[in-house]
Tab-separated table of C-alpha atoms and ligand atoms in Angstrom:
chain	number	residue	atom	x	y	z
Y	162	MET	CA	0.089	0.232	-0.182
Y	163	SER	CA	1.301	3.434	-0.948
Y	164	LEU	CA	1.653	5.851	2.064
Y	165	ALA	CA	1.601	8.937	-0.576
Y	166	GLY	CA	0.314	12.156	1.216
Y	167	LYS	CA	1.041	10.795	4.895
Y	168	HIS	CA	3.281	12.364	7.255
Y	169	ILE	CA	5.114	10.227	9.564
Y	170	ILE	CA	7.377	11.257	12.216
Y	171	VAL	CA	10.074	8.533	13.277
Y	172	GLY	CA	11.373	8.810	16.647
Y	173	LEU	CA	14.850	7.143	17.743
Y	174	SER	CA	15.915	6.325	21.129
Y	175	GLY	CA	19.252	5.217	22.271
Y	176	GLY	CA	19.255	1.287	21.277
Y	177	ILE	CA	21.895	-0.460	18.892
Y	178	ALA	CA	18.411	-1.289	16.943
Y	179	ALA	CA	18.706	2.275	15.637
Y	180	TYR	CA	20.905	1.070	12.697
Y	181	LYS	CA	17.582	-0.844	11.589
Y	182	THR	CA	15.285	1.996	11.834
Y	183	LEU	CA	17.434	3.583	8.810
Y	184	SER	CA	15.805	0.879	6.686
Y	185	LEU	CA	12.331	1.534	8.181
Y	186	ILE	CA	12.836	5.384	7.026
Y	187	ARG	CA	13.754	4.303	3.572
Y	188	LEU	CA	10.673	2.035	3.552
Y	189	LEU	CA	8.537	4.719	4.261
Y	190	VAL	CA	9.911	7.507	2.022
Y	191	LYS	CA	9.951	4.726	-0.920
Y	192	ASN	CA	6.371	4.057	-0.271
Y	193	GLY	CA	5.503	7.945	-0.775
Y	194	ALA	CA	5.436	9.105	2.873
Y	195	SER	CA	6.927	12.259	4.180
Y	196	VAL	CA	9.426	11.537	7.088
Y	197	LYS	CA	10.668	14.177	9.834
Y	198	THR	CA	13.006	12.435	12.446
Y	199	VAL	CA	13.316	13.111	16.073
Y	200	ALA	CA	16.026	11.654	18.245
Y	201	THR	CA	17.098	11.632	21.836
Y	202	PRO	CA	20.925	12.290	22.558
Y	203	ASN	CA	21.539	8.511	23.075
Y	204	ALA	CA	20.005	7.673	19.807
Y	205	LEU	CA	22.658	9.757	17.971
Y	206	HIS	CA	25.547	7.710	19.523
Y	207	PHE	CA	24.089	4.667	17.240
Y	208	VAL	CA	23.221	6.559	14.181
Y	209	THR	CA	24.459	9.806	12.752
Y	210	LYS	CA	22.320	12.818	12.357
Y	211	LEU	CA	23.533	12.812	8.644
Y	212	SER	CA	22.304	9.388	7.772
Y	213	LEU	CA	18.820	10.401	9.689
Y	214	GLN	CA	18.704	13.654	7.541
Y	215	THR	CA	20.210	12.211	3.945
Y	216	LEU	CA	17.380	9.255	4.203
Y	217	SER	CA	14.278	11.209	5.604
Y	218	LYS	CA	15.387	14.325	3.085
Y	219	ASN	CA	14.458	16.585	6.143
Y	220	ASN	CA	16.261	18.072	9.328
Y	221	VAL	CA	16.625	15.989	12.611
Y	222	TYR	CA	14.760	17.643	15.642
Y	223	ASN	CA	16.859	16.655	18.550
Y	224	ASP	CA	17.398	19.776	20.485
Y	225	VAL	CA	14.157	21.489	21.938
Y	226	PHE	CA	16.321	24.524	22.714
Y	227	SER	CA	18.134	25.158	19.222
Y	228	ASP	CA	18.259	28.626	18.043
Y	229	ILE	CA	19.774	28.273	14.724
Y	230	ASN	CA	16.741	26.775	12.924
Y	231	ASP	CA	13.034	27.048	12.923
Y	232	PHE	CA	12.484	24.700	16.044
Y	233	SER	CA	11.342	27.694	18.008
Y	234	THR	CA	7.808	25.652	18.863
Y	235	GLU	CA	8.833	22.843	16.666
Y	236	HIS	CA	7.195	20.149	18.771
Y	237	ILE	CA	3.841	21.973	18.157
Y	238	SER	CA	4.254	22.420	14.709
Y	239	LEU	CA	5.933	18.745	14.167
Y	240	ALA	CA	2.504	17.344	16.141
Y	241	ASP	CA	0.487	19.596	13.752
Y	242	TRP	CA	2.371	18.325	10.693
Y	243	ALA	CA	2.115	14.664	11.592
Y	244	ASP	CA	-0.262	12.097	10.494
Y	245	ALA	CA	1.332	9.385	12.966
Y	246	MET	CA	4.732	8.867	14.992
Y	247	VAL	CA	6.352	5.739	15.208
Y	248	VAL	CA	9.052	5.234	17.883
Y	249	ALA	CA	11.502	2.834	17.096
Y	250	PRO	CA	13.731	1.451	18.767
Y	251	ALA	CA	11.675	2.550	22.062
Y	252	THR	CA	13.964	1.924	25.053
Y	253	ALA	CA	12.724	1.082	28.507
Y	254	ASN	CA	13.639	5.061	29.594
Y	255	ILE	CA	11.724	6.558	27.031
Y	256	ILE	CA	8.847	3.958	27.534
Y	257	GLY	CA	8.836	5.179	31.015
Y	258	LYS	CA	8.736	8.789	30.004
Y	259	PHE	CA	6.068	8.400	27.699
Y	260	ALA	CA	3.962	6.549	30.372
Y	261	ASN	CA	4.474	9.021	33.009
Y	262	GLY	CA	4.201	12.291	31.112
Y	263	ILE	CA	7.898	13.390	31.461
Y	264	ALA	CA	8.971	15.773	28.646
Y	265	ASP	CA	12.991	16.335	28.857
Y	266	ASP	CA	13.925	15.814	25.562
Y	267	ALA	CA	12.967	16.295	22.019
Y	268	LEU	CA	11.185	13.144	21.650
Y	269	SER	CA	9.523	12.812	24.836
Y	270	THR	CA	8.164	16.365	24.333
Y	271	ILE	CA	6.871	15.558	20.928
Y	272	PHE	CA	5.078	12.595	22.260
Y	273	LEU	CA	3.250	14.817	24.730
Y	274	ALA	CA	2.189	17.200	22.086
Y	275	LEU	CA	0.783	14.540	19.699
Y	276	ASN	CA	-2.571	13.861	19.679
Y	277	LYS	CA	-2.178	11.449	16.515
Y	278	PRO	CA	-1.808	7.376	16.336
Y	279	VAL	CA	1.836	6.392	18.085
Y	280	PHE	CA	3.270	3.069	17.204
Y	281	VAL	CA	6.233	2.003	19.674
Y	282	ALA	CA	8.268	-0.783	18.962
Y	283	PRO	CA	10.205	-1.633	22.381
Y	284	THR	CA	13.611	-2.671	22.281
Y	285	MET	CA	15.640	-3.885	25.391
Y	286	ASN	CA	17.131	-6.819	26.976
Y	287	SER	CA	14.685	-9.438	27.743
Y	288	ARG	CA	15.180	-9.219	31.540
Y	289	MET	CA	14.427	-5.510	31.447
Y	290	TYR	CA	11.520	-6.210	29.137
Y	291	GLU	CA	9.784	-8.407	31.811
Y	292	ASN	CA	10.695	-5.992	34.442
Y	293	PRO	CA	7.135	-5.140	36.320
Y	294	ALA	CA	8.027	-1.291	35.970
Y	295	VAL	CA	8.736	-1.712	32.177
Y	296	GLN	CA	5.375	-3.803	31.787
Y	297	GLN	CA	3.335	-1.634	33.776
Y	298	ASN	CA	4.532	1.366	31.523
Y	299	LEU	CA	3.842	-0.721	28.408
Y	300	GLN	CA	0.293	-1.512	29.876
Y	301	THR	CA	-0.612	1.942	30.474
Y	302	LEU	CA	0.522	3.087	27.142
Y	303	ILE	CA	-1.621	0.156	25.511
Y	304	GLU	CA	-4.813	1.454	27.596
Y	305	ARG	CA	-3.985	4.813	26.200
Y	306	GLY	CA	-4.543	3.577	22.712
Y	307	ILE	CA	-0.784	3.344	21.949
Y	308	HIS	CA	-0.322	1.013	19.049
Y	309	MET	CA	2.555	-1.817	20.485
Y	310	ILE	CA	4.717	-3.412	17.951
Y	311	GLU	CA	5.709	-6.352	20.629
Y	312	PRO	CA	9.315	-7.317	20.185
Y	313	PRO	CA	9.571	-10.994	18.710
Y	314	ILE	CA	11.627	-13.671	20.444
Y	315	GLY	CA	14.947	-14.069	19.201
Y	316	GLU	CA	18.863	-13.406	19.706
Y	317	LEU	CA	19.617	-10.307	21.497
Y	318	ALA	CA	22.427	-7.612	20.807
Y	319	CYS	CA	23.914	-9.020	24.333
Y	320	GLY	CA	23.906	-12.539	23.343
Y	321	ASP	CA	20.692	-13.669	25.480
Y	322	GLU	CA	17.898	-15.316	23.782
Y	323	GLY	CA	14.559	-13.895	24.680
Y	324	LYS	CA	11.896	-11.223	23.984
Y	325	GLY	CA	13.348	-7.685	23.459
Y	326	ARG	CA	14.911	-7.460	20.062
Y	327	MET	CA	13.157	-4.658	17.953
Y	328	GLU	CA	10.630	-5.952	15.282
Y	329	GLU	CA	11.803	-5.905	11.562
Y	330	PRO	CA	11.372	-2.758	9.677
Y	331	GLU	CA	9.247	-4.600	7.070
Y	332	VAL	CA	7.036	-5.854	9.890
Y	333	ILE	CA	6.996	-2.300	11.406
Y	334	TYR	CA	6.369	-0.670	7.893
Y	335	GLU	CA	3.232	-3.416	7.308
Y	336	ARG	CA	1.756	-2.248	10.841
Y	337	ILE	CA	1.701	1.530	9.971
Y	338	ALA	CA	0.467	0.814	6.346
Y	339	GLY	CA	-1.969	-1.540	7.476
Y	340	PHE	CA	-3.440	1.012	9.875
Y	341	PHE	CA	-3.839	3.569	7.285
Y	342	LEU	CA	-5.438	1.291	4.838
Y	343	THR	CA	-8.314	0.423	7.063
Y	344	SER	CA	-8.224	3.909	8.660
Y	345	GLN	CA	-9.077	5.775	5.151
Y	346	THR	CA	-12.915	4.364	5.131
Y	347	PHE	CA	-14.268	7.157	7.107
Y	348	SER	CA	-11.840	10.141	6.372
Y	349	GLY	CA	-13.458	13.444	5.762
Y	350	LYS	CA	-16.690	12.072	7.623
Y	351	LYS	CA	-17.862	13.646	10.721
Y	352	ILE	CA	-19.361	11.191	13.392
Y	353	LEU	CA	-21.558	12.534	16.476
Y	354	ILE	CA	-22.005	10.077	19.102
Y	355	THR	CA	-23.864	9.949	22.493
Y	356	ALA	CA	-22.654	7.590	25.327
Y	357	GLY	CA	-22.894	7.023	28.943
Y	358	PRO	CA	-25.647	7.609	31.407
Y	359	THR	CA	-26.963	11.169	32.421
Y	360	TYR	CA	-27.058	12.429	35.788
Y	361	GLU	CA	-30.319	14.155	36.986
Y	362	ALA	CA	-29.692	16.423	39.991
Y	363	ILE	CA	-32.212	16.062	43.135
Y	364	ASP	CA	-30.129	18.341	45.341
Y	365	PRO	CA	-26.266	19.189	45.692
Y	366	VAL	CA	-25.582	15.563	46.686
Y	367	ARG	CA	-28.269	13.375	44.982
Y	368	PHE	CA	-29.196	12.682	41.433
Y	369	ILE	CA	-30.948	10.179	39.487
Y	370	GLY	CA	-28.764	8.016	37.211
Y	371	ASN	CA	-28.566	4.628	35.784
Y	372	HIS	CA	-25.897	1.480	35.338
Y	373	SER	CA	-24.614	2.462	31.990
Y	374	SER	CA	-20.856	2.645	31.876
Y	375	GLY	CA	-20.181	4.420	28.384
Y	376	LEU	CA	-18.165	1.559	27.202
Y	377	MET	CA	-20.556	0.850	24.251
Y	378	GLY	CA	-20.503	4.266	23.447
Y	379	VAL	CA	-16.577	4.824	23.663
Y	380	CYS	CA	-15.925	1.643	21.851
Y	381	ILE	CA	-17.842	2.956	19.111
Y	382	ALA	CA	-16.135	6.083	18.843
Y	383	ASP	CA	-12.853	4.622	18.886
Y	384	GLU	CA	-13.796	2.438	15.913
Y	385	PHE	CA	-14.675	5.446	13.878
Y	386	ALA	CA	-11.652	7.447	14.688
Y	387	ASN	CA	-9.669	4.280	14.038
Y	388	GLN	CA	-11.101	4.400	10.355
Y	389	GLY	CA	-10.457	8.165	9.972
Y	390	ALA	CA	-13.562	9.736	11.014
Y	391	ASP	CA	-13.696	12.883	12.876
Y	392	VAL	CA	-15.399	12.082	16.007
Y	393	ILE	CA	-17.146	14.017	18.354
Y	394	LEU	CA	-18.173	11.930	21.660
Y	395	VAL	CA	-20.719	13.763	23.902
Y	396	CYS	CA	-20.428	11.533	27.194
Y	397	GLY	CA	-22.310	11.445	30.450
Y	398	PRO	CA	-20.625	10.727	33.532
Y	399	SER	CA	-18.055	7.695	32.701
Y	400	ALA	CA	-14.645	6.670	33.885
Y	401	ILE	CA	-14.154	4.887	30.487
Y	402	LYS	CA	-11.238	6.453	28.124
Y	403	SER	CA	-11.138	6.760	24.851
Y	404	LYS	CA	-8.023	4.574	23.317
Y	405	ASN	CA	-7.815	6.694	19.980
Y	406	PRO	CA	-6.827	10.156	20.920
Y	407	ILE	CA	-8.331	11.571	18.056
Y	408	VAL	CA	-11.765	11.367	19.404
Y	409	LYS	CA	-13.074	14.543	20.882
Y	410	ARG	CA	-14.675	13.972	23.806
Y	411	ILE	CA	-17.253	16.610	25.356
Y	412	ASP	CA	-18.122	15.667	28.958
Y	413	VAL	CA	-21.967	16.397	30.176
Y	414	VAL	CA	-23.802	15.571	33.090
Y	415	SER	CA	-27.617	15.999	32.510
Y	416	ALA	CA	-29.778	14.954	29.575
Y	417	LYS	CA	-30.657	18.561	28.877
Y	418	GLU	CA	-26.438	19.293	28.818
Y	419	MET	CA	-26.311	16.634	26.420
Y	420	PHE	CA	-29.389	17.734	24.239
Y	421	GLU	CA	-27.763	21.201	24.106
Y	422	THR	CA	-24.364	19.886	23.177
Y	423	CYS	CA	-25.827	17.673	20.512
Y	424	LYS	CA	-27.875	20.475	18.748
Y	425	LYS	CA	-24.733	22.610	18.422
Y	426	HIS	CA	-22.954	19.516	16.336
Y	427	PHE	CA	-25.594	17.567	14.826
Y	428	GLU	CA	-26.073	19.997	11.685
Y	429	THR	CA	-22.546	19.273	10.592
Y	430	ALA	CA	-22.661	15.672	11.155
Y	431	ASP	CA	-22.541	13.008	8.458
Y	432	ILE	CA	-23.568	10.297	10.863
Y	433	THR	CA	-25.022	10.263	14.493
Y	434	ILE	CA	-25.432	7.353	16.884
Y	435	CYS	CA	-27.273	7.999	20.158
Y	436	SER	CA	-25.899	5.067	22.351
Y	437	ALA	CA	-26.333	7.076	25.833
Y	438	ALA	CA	-28.840	5.751	28.566
Y	439	VAL	CA	-30.495	9.346	28.854
Y	440	ALA	CA	-32.427	9.434	31.750
Y	441	ASP	CA	-36.210	10.074	30.557
Y	442	TYR	CA	-37.353	12.107	33.597
Y	443	ALA	CA	-35.392	14.629	35.670
Y	444	PRO	CA	-36.665	16.350	38.984
Y	445	LYS	CA	-38.864	19.340	38.379
Y	446	GLN	CA	-37.137	21.296	41.049
Y	447	ILE	CA	-33.606	20.985	42.054
Y	448	ALA	CA	-33.286	21.787	45.749
Y	449	GLU	CA	-31.037	24.215	46.487
Y	450	GLN	CA	-29.726	22.770	49.888
Y	451	LYS	CA	-29.615	19.072	50.813
Y	452	ILE	CA	-32.973	17.634	51.507
Y	453	LYS	CA	-33.111	16.781	55.076
Y	454	LYS	CA	-34.740	13.496	56.183
Y	455	LYS	CA	-38.133	13.958	57.729
Y	456	ASP	CA	-41.459	12.436	57.011
Y	457	GLU	CA	-41.870	8.473	56.143
Y	458	SER	CA	-41.915	9.136	52.342
Y	459	LEU	CA	-40.771	11.559	50.058
Y	460	VAL	CA	-42.223	12.415	46.793
Y	461	ILE	CA	-40.145	14.195	43.917
Y	462	GLU	CA	-41.844	15.348	41.028
Y	463	LEU	CA	-40.127	14.553	37.795
Y	464	ALA	CA	-40.842	16.276	34.306
Y	465	LYS	CA	-39.848	14.801	31.126
Y	466	ASN	CA	-36.492	15.302	29.563
Y	467	PRO	CA	-35.837	16.338	25.979
Y	468	ASP	CA	-35.917	13.093	23.556
Y	469	ILE	CA	-32.593	13.744	22.023
Y	470	LEU	CA	-32.785	10.993	19.385
Y	471	GLY	CA	-36.363	11.731	18.678
Y	472	TYR	CA	-35.382	15.497	18.252
Y	473	LEU	CA	-32.710	14.668	15.836
Y	474	GLY	CA	-34.799	12.421	13.840
Y	475	GLU	CA	-37.113	15.358	13.256
Y	476	GLN	CA	-34.254	17.508	12.038
Y	477	LYS	CA	-32.255	14.902	10.016
Y	478	THR	CA	-31.830	15.607	6.304
Y	479	GLU	CA	-31.733	12.791	3.499
Y	480	LYS	CA	-28.031	12.617	3.592
Y	481	GLN	CA	-27.506	12.316	7.441
Y	482	VAL	CA	-27.561	8.639	8.858
Y	483	LEU	CA	-28.935	8.448	12.332
Y	484	VAL	CA	-28.604	5.397	14.456
Y	485	GLY	CA	-30.238	4.657	18.138
Y	486	PHE	CA	-30.039	2.037	20.429
Y	487	ALA	CA	-33.072	0.443	22.279
Y	488	LEU	CA	-32.692	-1.345	25.363
Y	489	GLU	CA	-35.830	-3.699	25.976
Y	490	THR	CA	-37.093	-6.105	28.625
Y	491	GLU	CA	-40.234	-7.350	27.034
Y	492	ASN	CA	-41.592	-7.440	23.348
Y	493	GLU	CA	-38.183	-6.558	21.970
Y	494	PHE	CA	-38.819	-6.517	18.090
Y	495	LEU	CA	-42.156	-5.025	18.480
Y	496	ASN	CA	-40.884	-1.998	20.743
Y	497	ALA	CA	-37.918	-1.829	18.626
Y	498	GLU	CA	-39.675	-1.488	15.206
Y	499	ASN	CA	-41.914	1.104	16.666
Y	500	LYS	CA	-38.985	3.129	18.043
Y	501	LEU	CA	-37.194	2.974	14.266
Y	502	LYS	CA	-39.976	4.231	12.798
Y	503	SER	CA	-41.268	6.925	15.336
Y	504	LYS	CA	-37.798	8.375	15.480
Y	505	HIS	CA	-36.871	8.342	11.973
Y	506	LEU	CA	-33.921	6.072	12.345
Y	507	ASP	CA	-31.861	4.553	9.548
Y	508	MET	CA	-30.778	1.774	11.807
Y	509	LEU	CA	-31.739	0.445	15.592
Y	510	ILE	CA	-29.281	-1.371	17.531
Y	511	LEU	CA	-31.262	-3.460	20.044
Y	512	ASN	CA	-30.281	-5.379	23.370
Y	513	SER	CA	-32.185	-7.322	25.586
Y	514	LEU	CA	-31.787	-7.509	29.285
Y	515	ASN	CA	-33.245	-11.035	28.928
Y	516	ASP	CA	-29.479	-12.073	26.879
Y	517	GLU	CA	-27.097	-13.087	29.351
Y	518	GLY	CA	-23.947	-11.151	28.980
Y	519	ALA	CA	-25.874	-8.171	27.141
Y	520	GLY	CA	-26.327	-4.545	27.990
Y	521	PHE	CA	-25.202	-2.544	31.271
Y	522	ARG	CA	-22.079	-3.221	33.207
Y	523	HIS	CA	-20.787	-5.979	30.733
Y	524	GLN	CA	-17.829	-6.105	28.750
Y	525	THR	CA	-19.685	-8.172	26.080
Y	526	ASN	CA	-22.957	-7.320	24.282
Y	527	LYS	CA	-25.336	-9.242	22.067
Y	528	VAL	CA	-27.317	-7.260	19.672
Y	529	SER	CA	-29.602	-7.467	16.854
Y	530	MET	CA	-29.733	-4.891	14.096
Y	531	LEU	CA	-32.928	-3.322	12.710
Y	532	PHE	CA	-32.976	-1.503	9.472
Y	533	ALA	CA	-35.266	0.937	7.887
Y	534	ASN	CA	-35.760	-1.331	4.858
Y	535	LYS	CA	-37.180	-3.746	7.262
Y	536	GLU	CA	-34.149	-5.935	7.287
Y	537	THR	CA	-33.121	-7.406	10.530
Y	538	LYS	CA	-29.633	-8.950	11.681
Y	539	HIS	CA	-28.486	-10.873	14.530
Y	540	PHE	CA	-25.286	-10.950	15.763
Y	541	GLU	CA	-23.433	-13.444	18.500
Y	542	LEU	CA	-22.466	-12.597	22.006
Y	543	LYS	CA	-19.045	-10.483	21.524
Y	544	SER	CA	-16.735	-8.187	23.218
Y	545	LYS	CA	-18.176	-4.367	22.935
Y	546	GLN	CA	-14.781	-3.650	21.055
Y	547	ASP	CA	-16.279	-6.099	18.314
Y	548	VAL	CA	-19.847	-5.160	18.601
Y	549	ALA	CA	-18.683	-1.702	17.667
Y	550	LYS	CA	-16.347	-3.204	14.547
Y	551	ASP	CA	-19.678	-4.650	13.360
Y	552	ILE	CA	-21.827	-1.558	14.108
Y	553	VAL	CA	-19.433	0.508	12.157
Y	554	ASN	CA	-19.244	-2.189	9.271
Y	555	GLU	CA	-23.060	-2.020	8.739
Y	556	ILE	CA	-23.010	1.728	8.620
Y	557	THR	CA	-20.305	1.770	5.882
Y	558	HIS	CA	-23.054	0.402	3.503
Y	559	TYR	CA	-25.333	3.563	4.346
Y	560	ILE	CA	-22.595	5.767	3.131
Y	561	PHE	CA	-20.905	4.135	0.120
Z	400	CTP	N1	-32.552	8.436	23.803
Z	400	CTP	C1	-32.420	10.150	23.870
Z	400	CTP	N2	-32.803	10.863	24.641
Z	400	CTP	C2	-33.800	10.438	25.602
Z	400	CTP	C3	-34.038	9.119	25.807
Z	400	CTP	C4	-33.507	8.049	24.810
Z	400	CTP	O1	-31.692	10.221	22.839
Z	400	CTP	N3	-34.219	11.233	26.421
Z	400	CTP	C5	-32.209	7.652	23.064
Z	400	CTP	C6	-30.989	6.802	23.588
Z	400	CTP	O2	-29.733	7.108	23.264
Z	400	CTP	C7	-31.409	5.639	22.626
Z	400	CTP	C8	-32.632	5.535	22.301
Z	400	CTP	O3	-33.285	6.975	22.576
Z	400	CTP	O4	-30.669	5.475	21.304
Z	400	CTP	C9	-33.746	4.556	22.833
Z	400	CTP	O5	-33.591	4.805	24.445
Z	400	CTP	P1	-34.750	4.093	25.168
Z	400	CTP	O6	-34.721	4.516	26.443
Z	400	CTP	O7	-34.761	2.848	24.963
Z	400	CTP	O8	-36.181	4.328	24.517
Z	400	CTP	P2	-37.377	5.661	24.681
Z	400	CTP	O9	-37.411	6.387	23.647
Z	400	CTP	O10	-36.676	6.251	25.893
Z	400	CTP	O11	-38.531	5.015	25.114
Z	400	CTP	P3	-39.201	4.091	26.377
Z	400	CTP	O12	-38.091	4.598	27.447
Z	400	CTP	O13	-40.530	3.985	26.231
Z	400	CTP	O14	-38.479	2.626	25.942
C-alpha cells in the first residue's frame, strides 16, 4: 500500500537497533510518505544525524532549545504536521517517560504534544522487558491507545535469547501501512456519538442516574476514529477513556446538557449514533440545599427530559444517517420496530436485558440490528469492541 501524502514522524531513542530504523525510514519514503525524524541524544550515539537527514530528506529534530533553525515551537508544529508517529527503537527509558508524562528531551516532548496515532516498538534486553516496571508502563501506554509493536523472541544484541529485540523494519512498516489502509474508510466524515448515563440532580448531593458505563459508545467512537473519522463523543459521567486520541470528547452531566451539546454539532454531522442511556425524566425542581430526612415518604416530582434522538430524527436531512439504541425487557422486536419508525432512524441496535452478558455493566454485548428497509440482522455475544466493529461495518453500507 502506498503512503503517499502521509506525514510520519520517526522517533529514535538510544538502542543498538537504531541502525534498523534507517531501513524503516527508507521503506516509508520509498512508499510515498514524508518523514521527519526526532532523536534523543543517546540515539545519536548509534546513528548519525547525517544518515537520518539524508534518508528522510529532512532536518533532524533533537534539540528543544536550538536557536539556529525554525524549531522555536517545533514540537507543536511537528505535532500538527504529523499524521502518525512511530518510535523505534523505544528503550525502557523512553517508554517510562511516555507512560509518566515526562518531557525532558525532544522525543518525549513531541510525544506529549501529539494527539495522533503513535506506534511504539520496544527494544531492550529481555530481563529489562519483563521487569514489572517496564510491563506496567507498556500496559499504561496500551490502555491509552498506543499501538504496541511487540518485540519478537530471538537473539538479542547482548547474546541472550528472549523477547526484547526490535521488530524488523518490514513488519513495522506493514503495521503502519495496514493502519492507514483501514483508517481511510471514514476519512472526512464527521460522526456524533452520545454515550454513558445522564445524572439528573435532585439536590446538591443526590441525583437520578443509571448503570450505563459508557463502554459501548466509547468503543464505537474509537472504531470510527480508527477508520479516519472526525469523531465527537458527547459523554455522560463515565470513567471509561477513549483509546484513540483523535476522538474529541465533550463531557456532560444531565440530559439537558447532552441535548444542547448535540444540537450544536448535529447539523454538520454525517452520521449520528445515540448510545447514551438518557434519563427520560428529571426532578422538576433541584433543591438548593441538601434535602433533610423528615417524613416517612418523600415525593419528588419529575418532568420529562427532551428526547434527544427523537428531536434529531425530526431535524435529520436525507444525507444524514441516524442510529439509535434500544434496551428492552419485553416485546423487544415490536418495541424496537416502533422506535425505528417513530424516531425516523436508519438503523436501530437492540439489546435485550434477557440475554446473558448483554447490556449494562458487561464487557460484552449481544445485539440485533434493525434497518429502515425492514431487514434485521442478529449477532452473537461478543466483546463491546467487536460489536462496535460490526456496527461501524453496517454503517459503511449506508454512506458508500
Ligand atoms: N434517547 C435519547 N434521549 C432520551 C431518551 C432516549 O436520545 N431522552 C435515545 C437513547 O440514546 C437510545 C434511544 O433513544 O438511542 C432509545 O432509548 P430508550 O430509553 O430505550 O427508549 P425511549 O425512546 O426512551 O422509550 P422507552 O423508555 O419508552 O422505551
